[in-house]
mmCIF file of C-alpha atoms in Angstrom:
data_model
loop_
_atom_site.group_PDB
_atom_site.id
_atom_site.type_symbol
_atom_site.label_atom_id
_atom_site.label_comp_id
_atom_site.label_asym_id
_atom_site.label_seq_id
_atom_site.Cartn_x
_atom_site.Cartn_y
_atom_site.Cartn_z
ATOM 1 C CA MET A 135 -70.460 -63.951 51.008
ATOM 2 C CA THR A 136 -67.886 -61.701 49.380
ATOM 3 C CA VAL A 137 -64.283 -62.101 50.414
ATOM 4 C CA PRO A 138 -62.522 -58.709 50.632
ATOM 5 C CA ASN A 139 -59.453 -58.191 48.457
ATOM 6 C CA PRO A 140 -56.497 -57.193 50.621
ATOM 7 C CA ALA A 141 -54.965 -55.155 47.743
ATOM 8 C CA GLN A 142 -57.913 -52.795 47.590
ATOM 9 C CA GLY A 143 -57.526 -49.512 49.399
ATOM 10 C CA GLN A 144 -53.718 -49.625 49.338
ATOM 11 C CA PRO A 145 -51.640 -47.197 47.197
ATOM 12 C CA MET A 146 -49.926 -48.611 44.143
ATOM 13 C CA GLN A 147 -46.178 -48.831 44.395
ATOM 14 C CA GLN A 148 -44.167 -47.293 41.468
ATOM 15 C CA ALA A 149 -40.951 -48.731 40.151
ATOM 16 C CA PRO A 150 -37.832 -46.707 41.031
ATOM 17 C CA ALA A 151 -36.796 -44.213 38.271
ATOM 18 C CA GLN A 152 -33.763 -45.179 36.259
ATOM 19 C CA PRO A 153 -31.025 -42.520 35.806
ATOM 20 C CA TYR A 154 -30.933 -40.875 32.353
ATOM 21 C CA VAL A 155 -27.961 -41.889 30.293
ATOM 22 C CA PRO A 156 -27.417 -39.577 27.286
ATOM 23 C CA PRO A 157 -26.408 -41.175 24.022
ATOM 24 C CA VAL A 158 -22.723 -41.188 23.294
ATOM 25 C CA ALA A 159 -21.866 -39.043 20.266
ATOM 26 C CA PRO A 160 -19.114 -40.053 17.884
ATOM 27 C CA THR A 161 -15.792 -38.652 19.014
ATOM 28 C CA GLN A 162 -13.412 -36.856 16.683
ATOM 29 C CA THR A 163 -9.737 -37.278 17.234
ATOM 30 C CA THR A 164 -7.849 -34.015 16.702
ATOM 31 C CA THR A 165 -4.887 -34.354 14.406
ATOM 32 C CA PRO A 166 -2.385 -31.611 13.594
ATOM 33 C CA ARG A 167 -2.646 -29.903 10.234
ATOM 34 C CA PRO A 168 -0.337 -31.339 7.625
ATOM 35 C CA PRO A 169 2.521 -29.115 6.480
ATOM 36 C CA LEU A 170 2.202 -27.048 3.330
ATOM 37 C CA SER A 171 3.067 -29.169 0.344
ATOM 38 C CA LYS A 172 5.924 -28.213 -1.951
ATOM 39 C CA ALA A 173 3.507 -27.689 -4.832
ATOM 40 C CA ASP A 174 1.343 -25.299 -2.798
ATOM 41 C CA ALA A 175 4.413 -23.446 -1.536
ATOM 42 C CA HIS A 176 5.642 -23.037 -5.115
ATOM 43 C CA ARG A 177 2.221 -21.794 -6.214
ATOM 44 C CA ALA A 178 2.115 -19.302 -3.361
ATOM 45 C CA ARG A 179 5.535 -17.874 -4.189
ATOM 46 C CA LEU A 180 4.610 -17.736 -7.869
ATOM 47 C CA ALA A 181 1.372 -15.903 -7.102
ATOM 48 C CA GLY A 182 3.220 -13.454 -4.872
ATOM 49 C CA GLY A 183 5.857 -12.750 -7.495
ATOM 50 C CA ILE A 184 3.540 -12.442 -10.507
ATOM 51 C CA GLY A 185 0.202 -11.322 -9.102
ATOM 52 C CA GLY A 186 1.764 -9.318 -6.296
ATOM 53 C CA GLY A 187 4.281 -7.791 -8.689
ATOM 54 C CA ILE A 188 1.520 -6.632 -11.049
ATOM 55 C CA ALA A 189 -0.398 -5.212 -8.087
ATOM 56 C CA TRP A 190 2.632 -3.248 -6.917
ATOM 57 C CA LEU A 191 3.212 -2.051 -10.477
ATOM 58 C CA GLY A 192 -0.314 -0.633 -10.512
ATOM 59 C CA LEU A 193 0.294 1.226 -7.279
ATOM 60 C CA GLY A 194 3.578 2.514 -8.693
ATOM 61 C CA ILE A 195 1.771 3.887 -11.751
ATOM 62 C CA SER A 196 -0.751 5.710 -9.577
ATOM 63 C CA GLN A 197 1.956 7.051 -7.284
ATOM 64 C CA ALA A 198 4.061 8.342 -10.176
ATOM 65 C CA ALA A 199 1.023 9.997 -11.766
ATOM 66 C CA ILE A 200 0.112 11.697 -8.486
ATOM 67 C CA LEU A 201 3.657 13.033 -8.118
ATOM 68 C CA LEU A 202 3.738 14.337 -11.683
ATOM 69 C CA LEU A 203 0.334 15.934 -11.215
ATOM 70 C CA ALA A 204 1.282 17.576 -7.923
ATOM 71 C CA LEU A 205 4.606 18.939 -9.181
ATOM 72 C CA PRO A 206 3.150 21.687 -11.455
ATOM 73 C CA PHE A 207 0.734 22.765 -8.722
ATOM 74 C CA ILE A 208 3.520 23.109 -6.155
ATOM 75 C CA VAL A 209 5.907 24.967 -8.457
ATOM 76 C CA SER A 210 3.124 27.239 -9.741
ATOM 77 C CA ALA A 211 2.090 28.104 -6.188
ATOM 78 C CA VAL A 212 5.682 28.983 -5.264
ATOM 79 C CA ILE A 213 6.207 31.104 -8.378
ATOM 80 C CA PHE A 214 2.849 32.784 -7.833
ATOM 81 C CA GLY A 215 3.872 33.681 -4.279
ATOM 82 C CA ILE A 216 7.198 35.081 -5.469
ATOM 83 C CA GLY A 217 5.244 37.279 -7.861
ATOM 84 C CA PHE A 218 3.768 39.206 -4.938
ATOM 85 C CA ALA A 219 7.268 40.125 -3.779
ATOM 86 C CA LEU A 220 8.014 41.462 -7.255
ATOM 87 C CA SER A 221 4.848 43.545 -7.604
ATOM 88 C CA ASP A 222 5.432 46.047 -4.757
ATOM 89 C CA GLY A 223 2.096 45.426 -3.050
ATOM 90 C CA GLY A 224 0.019 44.938 -6.198
ATOM 91 C CA PRO A 225 -1.293 41.726 -7.726
ATOM 92 C CA SER A 226 1.167 38.941 -8.342
ATOM 93 C CA ALA A 227 3.521 39.653 -11.204
ATOM 94 C CA THR A 228 3.483 35.966 -12.093
ATOM 95 C CA GLY A 229 -0.280 35.522 -12.310
ATOM 96 C CA GLY A 230 0.101 33.797 -15.654
ATOM 97 C CA VAL A 231 1.129 30.535 -13.996
ATOM 98 C CA TRP A 232 -2.477 29.521 -13.325
ATOM 99 C CA PRO A 233 -3.819 29.974 -16.882
ATOM 100 C CA GLN A 234 -0.959 27.934 -18.299
ATOM 101 C CA LEU A 235 -1.588 25.260 -15.659
ATOM 102 C CA THR A 236 -5.272 24.989 -16.549
ATOM 103 C CA ASP A 237 -4.370 24.855 -20.241
ATOM 104 C CA TRP A 238 -1.994 21.982 -19.561
ATOM 105 C CA LEU A 239 -4.615 20.090 -17.553
ATOM 106 C CA GLY A 240 -6.893 20.201 -20.592
ATOM 107 C CA SER A 241 -4.172 19.055 -22.979
ATOM 108 C CA ALA A 242 -3.481 15.467 -24.006
ATOM 109 C CA ALA A 243 -0.480 15.238 -21.676
ATOM 110 C CA GLY A 244 -2.438 16.482 -18.673
ATOM 111 C CA ILE A 245 -5.352 14.150 -19.359
ATOM 112 C CA ALA A 246 -2.931 11.222 -19.706
ATOM 113 C CA VAL A 247 -1.353 11.959 -16.323
ATOM 114 C CA ILE A 248 -4.765 12.257 -14.665
ATOM 115 C CA ALA A 249 -6.024 9.057 -16.316
ATOM 116 C CA ALA A 250 -2.954 7.168 -15.108
ATOM 117 C CA ILE A 251 -4.162 7.426 -11.495
ATOM 118 C CA PRO A 252 -7.310 5.254 -11.872
ATOM 119 C CA LEU A 253 -5.479 3.111 -14.420
ATOM 120 C CA GLY A 254 -2.958 2.174 -11.748
ATOM 121 C CA VAL A 255 -5.760 1.206 -9.374
ATOM 122 C CA VAL A 256 -7.243 -1.059 -12.058
ATOM 123 C CA VAL A 257 -3.847 -2.697 -12.634
ATOM 124 C CA TRP A 258 -3.538 -3.224 -8.871
ATOM 125 C CA LEU A 259 -6.884 -5.038 -8.735
ATOM 126 C CA VAL A 260 -5.994 -7.100 -11.809
ATOM 127 C CA GLY A 261 -2.781 -8.206 -10.114
ATOM 128 C CA LEU A 262 -4.672 -9.385 -7.039
ATOM 129 C CA TRP A 263 -7.176 -11.213 -9.256
ATOM 130 C CA ILE A 264 -4.352 -12.965 -11.114
ATOM 131 C CA SER A 265 -2.850 -14.017 -7.791
ATOM 132 C CA ALA A 266 -6.129 -15.542 -6.638
ATOM 133 C CA ARG A 267 -6.501 -17.358 -9.965
ATOM 134 C CA ILE A 268 -3.016 -18.844 -9.725
ATOM 135 C CA LEU A 269 -3.666 -20.064 -6.202
ATOM 136 C CA ARG A 270 -7.113 -21.443 -7.024
ATOM 137 C CA ARG A 271 -5.910 -23.356 -10.074
ATOM 138 C CA GLY A 272 -3.119 -24.843 -7.988
ATOM 139 C CA GLY A 273 -5.551 -26.036 -5.334
ATOM 140 C CA VAL A 274 -4.199 -23.789 -2.575
ATOM 141 C CA HIS A 275 -6.612 -23.469 0.338
ATOM 142 C CA ARG A 276 -8.437 -20.100 0.603
ATOM 143 C CA PRO A 277 -6.803 -18.372 -2.393
ATOM 144 C CA VAL A 278 -8.564 -15.030 -1.896
ATOM 145 C CA GLY A 279 -7.651 -14.917 1.784
ATOM 146 C CA VAL A 280 -4.031 -15.766 1.025
ATOM 147 C CA THR A 281 -3.907 -13.001 -1.601
ATOM 148 C CA TRP A 282 -5.318 -10.210 0.552
ATOM 149 C CA ALA A 283 -3.468 -11.279 3.687
ATOM 150 C CA GLY A 284 -0.205 -11.620 1.773
ATOM 151 C CA PHE A 285 -0.577 -8.178 0.236
ATOM 152 C CA GLY A 286 -1.357 -6.649 3.625
ATOM 153 C CA ILE A 287 1.688 -8.266 5.220
ATOM 154 C CA ALA A 288 3.917 -7.160 2.338
ATOM 155 C CA ALA A 289 2.576 -3.596 2.496
ATOM 156 C CA ALA A 290 3.121 -3.376 6.263
ATOM 157 C CA ALA A 291 6.647 -4.761 5.950
ATOM 158 C CA ASN A 292 7.420 -2.333 3.131
ATOM 159 C CA ILE A 293 6.243 0.628 5.212
ATOM 160 C CA LEU A 294 8.264 -0.598 8.188
ATOM 161 C CA LEU A 295 11.422 -0.986 6.127
ATOM 162 C CA GLY A 296 10.879 2.446 4.607
ATOM 163 C CA SER A 297 10.538 3.978 8.058
ATOM 164 C CA LEU A 298 13.678 2.250 9.296
ATOM 165 C CA GLY A 299 15.537 3.420 6.212
ATOM 166 C CA SER A 300 14.533 7.038 6.796
ATOM 167 C CA ILE A 301 15.649 6.807 10.427
ATOM 168 C CA THR A 302 19.030 5.221 9.705
ATOM 169 C CA ILE A 303 19.925 6.932 6.423
ATOM 170 C CA GLY A 304 18.114 10.236 6.916
ATOM 171 C CA PRO A 305 20.459 11.705 9.556
ATOM 172 C CA ALA A 306 23.420 11.316 7.212
ATOM 173 C CA PHE A 307 21.761 13.839 4.895
ATOM 174 C CA GLY A 308 20.252 16.006 7.585
ATOM 175 C CA GLY A 309 16.840 14.457 6.949
ATOM 176 C CA LEU A 310 15.661 14.468 10.560
ATOM 177 C CA PRO A 311 15.063 17.579 12.654
ATOM 178 C CA PHE A 312 16.385 15.928 15.824
ATOM 179 C CA ALA A 313 19.588 14.556 14.303
ATOM 180 C CA GLY A 314 22.546 16.363 12.881
ATOM 181 C CA GLY A 315 23.933 15.981 9.395
ATOM 182 C CA PRO A 316 26.464 17.599 7.150
ATOM 183 C CA ASN A 317 26.324 21.368 6.986
ATOM 184 C CA LEU A 318 24.836 22.260 3.601
ATOM 185 C CA ASP A 319 24.458 25.990 4.308
ATOM 186 C CA PHE A 320 26.095 28.427 1.957
ATOM 187 C CA ASP A 321 26.621 32.154 1.981
ATOM 188 C CA PRO A 322 25.152 33.949 -1.042
ATOM 189 C CA SER A 323 27.665 36.748 -0.541
ATOM 190 C CA ASP A 324 30.416 34.367 -1.646
ATOM 191 C CA THR A 325 29.274 34.705 -5.264
ATOM 192 C CA TYR A 326 28.200 37.636 -7.314
ATOM 193 C CA TRP A 327 24.481 37.596 -8.023
ATOM 194 C CA GLY A 328 24.393 40.839 -9.943
ATOM 195 C CA ALA A 329 22.706 39.220 -12.937
ATOM 196 C CA GLN A 330 19.687 38.514 -10.720
ATOM 197 C CA GLY A 331 19.693 41.950 -9.110
ATOM 198 C CA TRP A 332 21.486 40.883 -5.913
ATOM 199 C CA SER A 333 25.172 41.241 -5.161
ATOM 200 C CA GLY A 334 24.921 39.438 -1.819
ATOM 201 C CA ASP A 335 23.889 42.437 0.267
ATOM 202 C CA PRO A 336 20.243 42.173 1.432
ATOM 203 C CA GLY A 337 19.855 45.913 1.079
ATOM 204 C CA ASP A 338 21.024 45.761 -2.527
ATOM 205 C CA PHE A 339 18.213 43.441 -3.693
ATOM 206 C CA ASP A 340 16.347 44.823 -6.707
ATOM 207 C CA PRO A 341 13.108 42.919 -7.439
ATOM 208 C CA GLY A 342 12.717 44.738 -10.716
ATOM 209 C CA ALA A 343 15.768 42.965 -12.121
ATOM 210 C CA ILE A 344 13.966 39.589 -12.034
ATOM 211 C CA ASP A 345 11.926 38.828 -15.118
ATOM 212 C CA PRO A 346 8.438 37.515 -14.169
ATOM 213 C CA GLY A 347 8.147 35.935 -17.592
ATOM 214 C CA LEU A 348 11.226 33.835 -16.867
ATOM 215 C CA LEU A 349 9.652 32.578 -13.649
ATOM 216 C CA GLU A 350 6.441 31.705 -15.469
ATOM 217 C CA ARG A 351 8.410 29.735 -18.039
ATOM 218 C CA ILE A 352 10.104 27.854 -15.202
ATOM 219 C CA ALA A 353 6.647 26.881 -13.917
ATOM 220 C CA ASP A 354 5.513 25.621 -17.332
ATOM 221 C CA PRO A 355 3.759 22.296 -16.517
ATOM 222 C CA GLY A 356 4.697 20.702 -19.823
ATOM 223 C CA GLN A 357 8.398 21.301 -19.271
ATOM 224 C CA LEU A 358 8.257 20.246 -15.620
ATOM 225 C CA VAL A 359 6.551 16.938 -16.406
ATOM 226 C CA ALA A 360 8.855 16.297 -19.364
ATOM 227 C CA LEU A 361 11.937 16.836 -17.201
ATOM 228 C CA ALA A 362 10.720 15.022 -14.092
ATOM 229 C CA GLY A 363 8.825 12.221 -15.846
ATOM 230 C CA PRO A 364 11.784 9.927 -16.657
ATOM 231 C CA TRP A 365 13.255 10.299 -13.172
ATOM 232 C CA VAL A 366 9.922 9.650 -11.474
ATOM 233 C CA ALA A 367 9.323 6.598 -13.667
ATOM 234 C CA LEU A 368 12.808 5.236 -12.969
ATOM 235 C CA GLY A 369 12.426 5.793 -9.247
ATOM 236 C CA SER A 370 9.026 4.091 -9.244
ATOM 237 C CA LEU A 371 10.405 1.030 -11.036
ATOM 238 C CA VAL A 372 13.370 0.735 -8.681
ATOM 239 C CA SER A 373 11.086 1.082 -5.661
ATOM 240 C CA LEU A 374 9.137 -2.014 -6.785
ATOM 241 C CA ILE A 375 12.027 -4.408 -6.145
ATOM 242 C CA VAL A 376 11.678 -4.610 -2.367
ATOM 243 C CA PRO A 377 7.842 -4.944 -2.286
ATOM 244 C CA ILE A 378 7.917 -7.766 -4.841
ATOM 245 C CA ILE A 379 10.526 -9.675 -2.820
ATOM 246 C CA LEU A 380 8.450 -9.138 0.316
ATOM 247 C CA SER A 381 5.334 -10.343 -1.515
ATOM 248 C CA ILE A 382 6.974 -13.650 -2.431
ATOM 249 C CA PHE A 383 7.657 -14.420 1.224
ATOM 250 C CA ALA A 384 4.357 -12.951 2.467
ATOM 251 C CA TRP A 385 2.263 -15.055 0.072
ATOM 252 C CA TRP A 386 4.141 -18.211 1.127
ATOM 253 C CA TRP A 387 3.699 -17.359 4.799
ATOM 254 C CA MET A 388 -0.051 -16.765 4.460
ATOM 255 C CA ALA A 389 -0.490 -19.944 2.420
ATOM 256 C CA HIS A 390 1.187 -21.814 5.274
ATOM 257 C CA ALA A 391 -0.926 -20.063 7.922
ATOM 258 C CA LEU A 392 -4.207 -20.630 6.040
ATOM 259 C CA ARG A 393 -3.472 -24.150 4.814
ATOM 260 C CA ALA A 394 -6.253 -26.722 4.861
ATOM 261 C CA PRO A 395 -6.916 -28.516 8.166
ATOM 262 C CA ALA A 396 -6.425 -32.238 8.529
ATOM 263 C CA ARG A 397 -9.393 -34.505 7.869
ATOM 264 C CA PRO A 398 -10.796 -35.703 11.212
ATOM 265 C CA GLU A 399 -10.991 -39.424 11.937
ATOM 266 C CA VAL A 400 -14.451 -40.319 13.286
ATOM 267 C CA ASP A 401 -14.662 -43.185 15.764
ATOM 268 C CA ALA A 402 -18.219 -44.341 16.525
ATOM 269 C CA THR A 403 -18.417 -45.726 20.037
ATOM 270 C CA ALA A 404 -21.509 -47.268 21.547
#
């Protein structure tokens, strides 16, 4: 006789599910970034003064070349326009300004002025490269970022200071249309202009007394560049002082802002 098993026919009981406990990851304690070391600060200021100074010199070369190149075009256009007033409705009496301008552009002096524009851009890039090299050799964190950010900050500050200077100094010379300045008007009738065909009376103006050849000689590009070149070069050199000083501080500031973070301390907890 078979004895029935009481466990047969009854559902099996499952053990209660245990809650899932995720593994604990190692925690990182956040520590503030250490201050910029004196050596890195010195390297940053050195890179801003040398590399940034060379970069600004390159931009100064390009700017001076653009001014010297634009000067003959502007003067020639003005003289050419005056020639129409001297021709009594005919072609401009000073039409020779354009042939002499094209001749100058093909001369050695004209080619040198034109070539100075890309040369300045190359010098600018070389200055930024030297800055990055100085920072990298000194172990400064993110040397390329410090260089470009420092130059951008210095350029923005230079533009801002230039704008403030034009606002504060410009009115003293009548440089702003909405602000008054000293009265620089003069009355041509106070002097005798008979040698130029004008005695001061507008009805007494004789265009035929003005020599068109004299005006064309005034617009000679070679003479204009020779006369304006030293002054433009001197002004460009003087204008580099403020940007270089700004670059020294801007490079140091960006080296401080982009300095290396602190090494995290890892604590493994079970």
